XYZ file of C-alpha atoms in Angstrom:
323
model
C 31.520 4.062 -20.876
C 31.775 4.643 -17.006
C 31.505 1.229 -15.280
C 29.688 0.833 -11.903
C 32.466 -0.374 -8.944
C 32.169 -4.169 -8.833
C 30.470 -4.172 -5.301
C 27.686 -2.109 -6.674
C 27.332 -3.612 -10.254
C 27.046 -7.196 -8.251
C 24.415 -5.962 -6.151
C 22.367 -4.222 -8.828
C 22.638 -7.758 -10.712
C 20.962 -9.455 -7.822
C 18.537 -7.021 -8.297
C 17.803 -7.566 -11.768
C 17.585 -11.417 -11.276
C 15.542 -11.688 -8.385
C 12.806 -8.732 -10.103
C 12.874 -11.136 -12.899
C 11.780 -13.780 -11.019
C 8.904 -12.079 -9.507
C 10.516 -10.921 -5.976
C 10.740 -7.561 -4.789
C 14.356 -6.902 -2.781
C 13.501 -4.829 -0.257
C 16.847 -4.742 2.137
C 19.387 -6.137 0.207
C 20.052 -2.458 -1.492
C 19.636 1.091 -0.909
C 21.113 3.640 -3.585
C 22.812 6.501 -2.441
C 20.956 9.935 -2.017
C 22.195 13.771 -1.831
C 19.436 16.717 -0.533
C 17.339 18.024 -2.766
C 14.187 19.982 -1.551
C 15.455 18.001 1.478
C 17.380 19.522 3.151
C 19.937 17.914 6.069
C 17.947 18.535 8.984
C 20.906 19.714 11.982
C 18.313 17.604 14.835
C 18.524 14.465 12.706
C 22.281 14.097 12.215
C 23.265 10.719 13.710
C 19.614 10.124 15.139
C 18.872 6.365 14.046
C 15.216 6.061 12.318
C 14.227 2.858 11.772
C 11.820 2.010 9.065
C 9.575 -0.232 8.226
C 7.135 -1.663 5.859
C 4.276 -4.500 4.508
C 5.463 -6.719 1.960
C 3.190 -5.722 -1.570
C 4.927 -3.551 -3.843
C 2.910 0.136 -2.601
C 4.492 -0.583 0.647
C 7.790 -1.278 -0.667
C 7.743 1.541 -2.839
C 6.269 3.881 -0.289
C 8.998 2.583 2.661
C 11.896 3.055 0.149
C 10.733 6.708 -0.396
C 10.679 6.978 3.133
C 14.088 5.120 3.564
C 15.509 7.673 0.917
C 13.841 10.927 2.352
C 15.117 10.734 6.042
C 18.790 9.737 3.961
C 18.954 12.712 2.333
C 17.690 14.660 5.059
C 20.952 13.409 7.354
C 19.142 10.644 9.651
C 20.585 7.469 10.201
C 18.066 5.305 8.717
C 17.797 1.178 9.592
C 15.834 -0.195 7.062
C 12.990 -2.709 7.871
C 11.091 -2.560 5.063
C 8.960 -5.794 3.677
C 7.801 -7.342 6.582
C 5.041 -10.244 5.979
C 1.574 -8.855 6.785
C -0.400 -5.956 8.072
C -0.497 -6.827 12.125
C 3.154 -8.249 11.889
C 4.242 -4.694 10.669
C 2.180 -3.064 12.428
C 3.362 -4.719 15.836
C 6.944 -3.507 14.588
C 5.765 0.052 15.455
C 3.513 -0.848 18.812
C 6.252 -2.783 20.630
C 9.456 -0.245 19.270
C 10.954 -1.956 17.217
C 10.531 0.027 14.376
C 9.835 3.881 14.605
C 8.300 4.945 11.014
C 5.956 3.467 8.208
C 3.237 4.362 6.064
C -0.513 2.795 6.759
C -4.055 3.338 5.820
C -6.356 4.832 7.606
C -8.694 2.178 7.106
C -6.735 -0.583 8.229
C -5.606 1.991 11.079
C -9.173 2.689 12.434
C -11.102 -1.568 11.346
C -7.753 -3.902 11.326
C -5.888 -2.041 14.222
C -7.965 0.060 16.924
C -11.290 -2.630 16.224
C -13.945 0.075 14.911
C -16.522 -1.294 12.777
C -18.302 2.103 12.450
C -16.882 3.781 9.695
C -16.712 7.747 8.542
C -17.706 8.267 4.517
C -15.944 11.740 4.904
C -12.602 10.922 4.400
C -11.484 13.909 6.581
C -13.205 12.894 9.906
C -12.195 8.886 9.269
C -8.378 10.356 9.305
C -9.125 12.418 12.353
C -10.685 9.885 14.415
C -8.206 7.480 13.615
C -5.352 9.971 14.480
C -7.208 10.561 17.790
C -7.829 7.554 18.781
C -4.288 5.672 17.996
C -2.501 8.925 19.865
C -4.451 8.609 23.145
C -4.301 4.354 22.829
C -0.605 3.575 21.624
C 1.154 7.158 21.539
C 1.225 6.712 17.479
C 0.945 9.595 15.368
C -0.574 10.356 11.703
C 1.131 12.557 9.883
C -1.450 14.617 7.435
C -2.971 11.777 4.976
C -1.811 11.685 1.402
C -4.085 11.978 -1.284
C -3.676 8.490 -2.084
C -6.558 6.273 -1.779
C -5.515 2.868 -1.815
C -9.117 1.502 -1.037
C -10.618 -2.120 -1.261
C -12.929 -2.539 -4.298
C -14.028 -5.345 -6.744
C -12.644 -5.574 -10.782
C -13.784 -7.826 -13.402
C -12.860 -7.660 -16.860
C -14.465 -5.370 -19.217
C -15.796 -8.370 -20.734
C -17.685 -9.707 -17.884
C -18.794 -6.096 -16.906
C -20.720 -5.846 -20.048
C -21.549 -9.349 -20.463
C -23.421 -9.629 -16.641
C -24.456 -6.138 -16.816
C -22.055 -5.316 -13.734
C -21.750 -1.437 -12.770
C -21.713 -1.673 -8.770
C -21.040 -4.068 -6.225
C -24.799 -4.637 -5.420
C -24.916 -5.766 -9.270
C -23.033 -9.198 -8.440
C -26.316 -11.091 -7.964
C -26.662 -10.574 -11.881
C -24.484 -13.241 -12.248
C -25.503 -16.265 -12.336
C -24.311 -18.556 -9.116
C -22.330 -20.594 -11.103
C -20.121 -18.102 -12.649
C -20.458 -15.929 -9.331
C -16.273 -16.892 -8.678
C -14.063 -14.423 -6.702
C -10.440 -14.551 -6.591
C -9.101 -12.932 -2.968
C -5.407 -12.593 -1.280
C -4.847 -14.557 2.047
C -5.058 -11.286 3.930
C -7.870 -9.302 2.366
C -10.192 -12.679 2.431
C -11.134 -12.392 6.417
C -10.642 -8.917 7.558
C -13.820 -6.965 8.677
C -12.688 -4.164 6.263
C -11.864 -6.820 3.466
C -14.001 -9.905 1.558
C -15.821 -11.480 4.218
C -16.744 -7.903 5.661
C -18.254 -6.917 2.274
C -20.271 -9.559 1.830
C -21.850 -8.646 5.021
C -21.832 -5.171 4.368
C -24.013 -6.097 1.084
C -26.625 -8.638 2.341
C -24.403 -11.575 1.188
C -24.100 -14.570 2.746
C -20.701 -16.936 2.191
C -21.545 -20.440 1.948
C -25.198 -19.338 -0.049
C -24.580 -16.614 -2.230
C -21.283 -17.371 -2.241
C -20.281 -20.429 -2.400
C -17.111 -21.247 -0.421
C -15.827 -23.689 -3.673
C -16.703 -20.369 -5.579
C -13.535 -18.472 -4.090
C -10.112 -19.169 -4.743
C -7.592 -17.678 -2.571
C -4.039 -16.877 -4.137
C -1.237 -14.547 -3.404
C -1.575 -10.832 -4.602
C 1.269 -11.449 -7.239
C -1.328 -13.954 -9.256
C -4.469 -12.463 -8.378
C -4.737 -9.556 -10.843
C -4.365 -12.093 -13.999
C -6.493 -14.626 -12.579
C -9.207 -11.988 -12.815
C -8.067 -10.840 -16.455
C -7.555 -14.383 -17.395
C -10.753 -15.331 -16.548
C -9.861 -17.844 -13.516
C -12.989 -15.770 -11.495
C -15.352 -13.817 -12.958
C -14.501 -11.043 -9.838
C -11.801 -10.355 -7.724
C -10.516 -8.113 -4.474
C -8.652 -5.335 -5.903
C -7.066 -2.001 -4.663
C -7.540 0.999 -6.505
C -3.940 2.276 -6.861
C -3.040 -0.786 -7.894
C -0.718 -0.283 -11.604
C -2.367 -3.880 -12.917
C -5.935 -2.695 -13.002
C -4.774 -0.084 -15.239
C -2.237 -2.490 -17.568
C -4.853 -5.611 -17.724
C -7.920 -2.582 -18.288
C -9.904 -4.506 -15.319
C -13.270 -2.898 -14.617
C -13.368 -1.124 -11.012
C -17.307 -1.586 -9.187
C -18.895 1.490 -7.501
C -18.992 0.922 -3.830
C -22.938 2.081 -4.027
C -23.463 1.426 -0.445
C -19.943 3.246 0.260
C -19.119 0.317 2.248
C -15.009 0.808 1.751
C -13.590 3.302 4.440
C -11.215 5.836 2.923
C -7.345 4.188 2.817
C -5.584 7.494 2.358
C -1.909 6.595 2.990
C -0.134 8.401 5.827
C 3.276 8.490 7.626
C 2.741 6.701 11.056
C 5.166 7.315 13.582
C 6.094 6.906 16.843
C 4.957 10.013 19.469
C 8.307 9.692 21.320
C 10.297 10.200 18.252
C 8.030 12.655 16.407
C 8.233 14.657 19.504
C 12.132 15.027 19.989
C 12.615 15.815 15.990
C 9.149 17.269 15.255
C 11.266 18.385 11.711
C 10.281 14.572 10.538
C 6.593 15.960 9.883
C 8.294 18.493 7.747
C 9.450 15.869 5.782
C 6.674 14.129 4.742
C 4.448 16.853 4.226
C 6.319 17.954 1.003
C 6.075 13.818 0.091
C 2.492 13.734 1.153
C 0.801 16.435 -1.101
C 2.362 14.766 -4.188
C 1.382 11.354 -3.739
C -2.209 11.145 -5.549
C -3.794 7.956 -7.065
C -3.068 8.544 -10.196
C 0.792 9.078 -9.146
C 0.818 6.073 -6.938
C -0.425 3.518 -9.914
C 2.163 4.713 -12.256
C 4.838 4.038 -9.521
C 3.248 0.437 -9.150
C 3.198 0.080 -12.419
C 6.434 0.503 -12.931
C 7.232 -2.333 -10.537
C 4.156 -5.105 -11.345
C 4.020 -4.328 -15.011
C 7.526 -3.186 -15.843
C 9.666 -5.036 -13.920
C 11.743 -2.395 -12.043
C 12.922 -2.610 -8.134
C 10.781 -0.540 -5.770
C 14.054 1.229 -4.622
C 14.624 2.056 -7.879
C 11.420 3.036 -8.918
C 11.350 4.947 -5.402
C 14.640 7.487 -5.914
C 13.481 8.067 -9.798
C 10.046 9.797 -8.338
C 11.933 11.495 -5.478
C 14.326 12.504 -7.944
C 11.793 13.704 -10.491
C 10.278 16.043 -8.037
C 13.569 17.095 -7.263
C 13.375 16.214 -3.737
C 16.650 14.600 -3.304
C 19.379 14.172 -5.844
């Protein structure tokens, strides 16, 4: 049996330990990557790219394809990836110190430009946001993936049936005391997030909420403190692998409340514009990435234990995109 050379066996054995214990390495290893569908791209030889990400495992994953793709398509890539929260990535990008990641149009056009009127076409919400974010901060969206990663609320199939719970305008069926939500630190107070859906649906926090009703956790506990019964609800995202693997119950948005989070490359205009070929790119990644895709990929991480690098060169691989 071939044996892997000792620096890389030692690394992949950090790996293994620290997935066991719940982490997700983002930096600490990249495999290496030969074209596929890729091709080396002449323009990019030697160009640095530097990449960045959020911290949850769909970011990971999705930077580490990115990390990978611009690899094998002969950029010099610094990788950034997991970086603690939506603005603090974000800012990466704004104030150049990182040129690449993918975001949401959703968080783009509430968390990041401050619009509070949202588009229920998904189609004009990506165009306005790519508008706007061109003319304010010289960022550009690539085409949007067909990835939705939207906001929405799960509860157990038990409590579903038991309350009578279809659509988010059914959580008054339950009774106050049992009205419990579990949320994440970030998605509790954004306008696109808890607080802002409760507005969104006649709800006031403190009454029909209670505030002693909501726990707030990390995202790494909150999808079995739903199935476990901790709350009754919880905030979910759509693609995420767990409400799949713990068969949580997703609400209809029946006031279409949610804008659309299709994922899309973001990247800086200065760089896009000296190697337009990065669009290229992506748009081959971009048309492949559906929902259904995406949770498997997540799965493979939150239920199964692998590393998002891993899990990241397997699906490039598999569509034969690199090698």
């Amino acid at each position: 049996m071939r044996r892997a050379p000792a620096p890389l066996a030692a690394l992949l054995a950090v790996l293994l330990l620290t997935t066991a214990c719940g982490l997700h390495p983002a930096s600490a290893f990249v495999p290496p990557v030969e074209p596929g569908a890729i091709k080396p791209v002449p323009g990019l030889a030697d160009v640095r790219v530097r990449v960045t990400s959020k911290e949850f495992t769909e970011q990971l994953v999705l930077g580490k394809i990115a990390v990978l793709a611009l690899t094998a398509a002969g950029a010099q890539v610094s990788d950034q990836t997991n970086v603690q929260g939506s603005v603090n990535a974000r800012a990466s990008l704004t104030r150049d110190d990182a040129d690449l990641m993918w975001e949401y149009v959703g968080t783009g056009w509430v968390t990041f430009l401050g619009q509070d009127q949202t588009f229920p076409d998904a189609r004009k919400q990506y165009e306005a946001t790519r508008d706007l974010d061109a003319k304010r901060n010289d960022i550009t969206w690539l085409p949007p993936a067909a990835l939705n990663n939207t906001y929405a609320v799960g509860v157990t199939r038990e409590s579903a049936e038991k309350y009578g719970l279809r659509k988010i305008s059914d959580i008054t069926k339950v009774p106050q005391a049992q009205r419990t939500f579990c949320v994440d630190h970030e998605t509790f107070g954004r306008d696109d997030g808890f607080l802002g859906m409760l507005r969104g649906y006649g709800l006031a926090y403190g009454s029909d909420i209670r505030q002693s009703a909501v726990r707030r956790t990390s995202v790494g506990v909150l999808y079995n403190s739903i199935a476990s019964g901790v709350c009754t609800m919880g905030m979910i995202t759509s693609t995420d692998g767990r409400v799949r693997a713990l068969d949580l119950v997703t609400l209809e948005d029946d006031r279409t409340f949610f804008p659309a989070f299709n994922a899309c490359v973001t990247v800086r205009g200065e760089l896009l514009r000296a190697h337009p070929e990065i669009a290229r790119i992506f748009a081959a990644i971009s048309e492949r990435l559906t929902d259904d895709v995406m949770r498997g990929l997540n799965a493979e991480v939150d239920v199964d234990g692998g590393v998002p690098v891993l899990v990241a060169k397997k699906w490039l691989v598999s569509q034969g995109l690199v090698t």
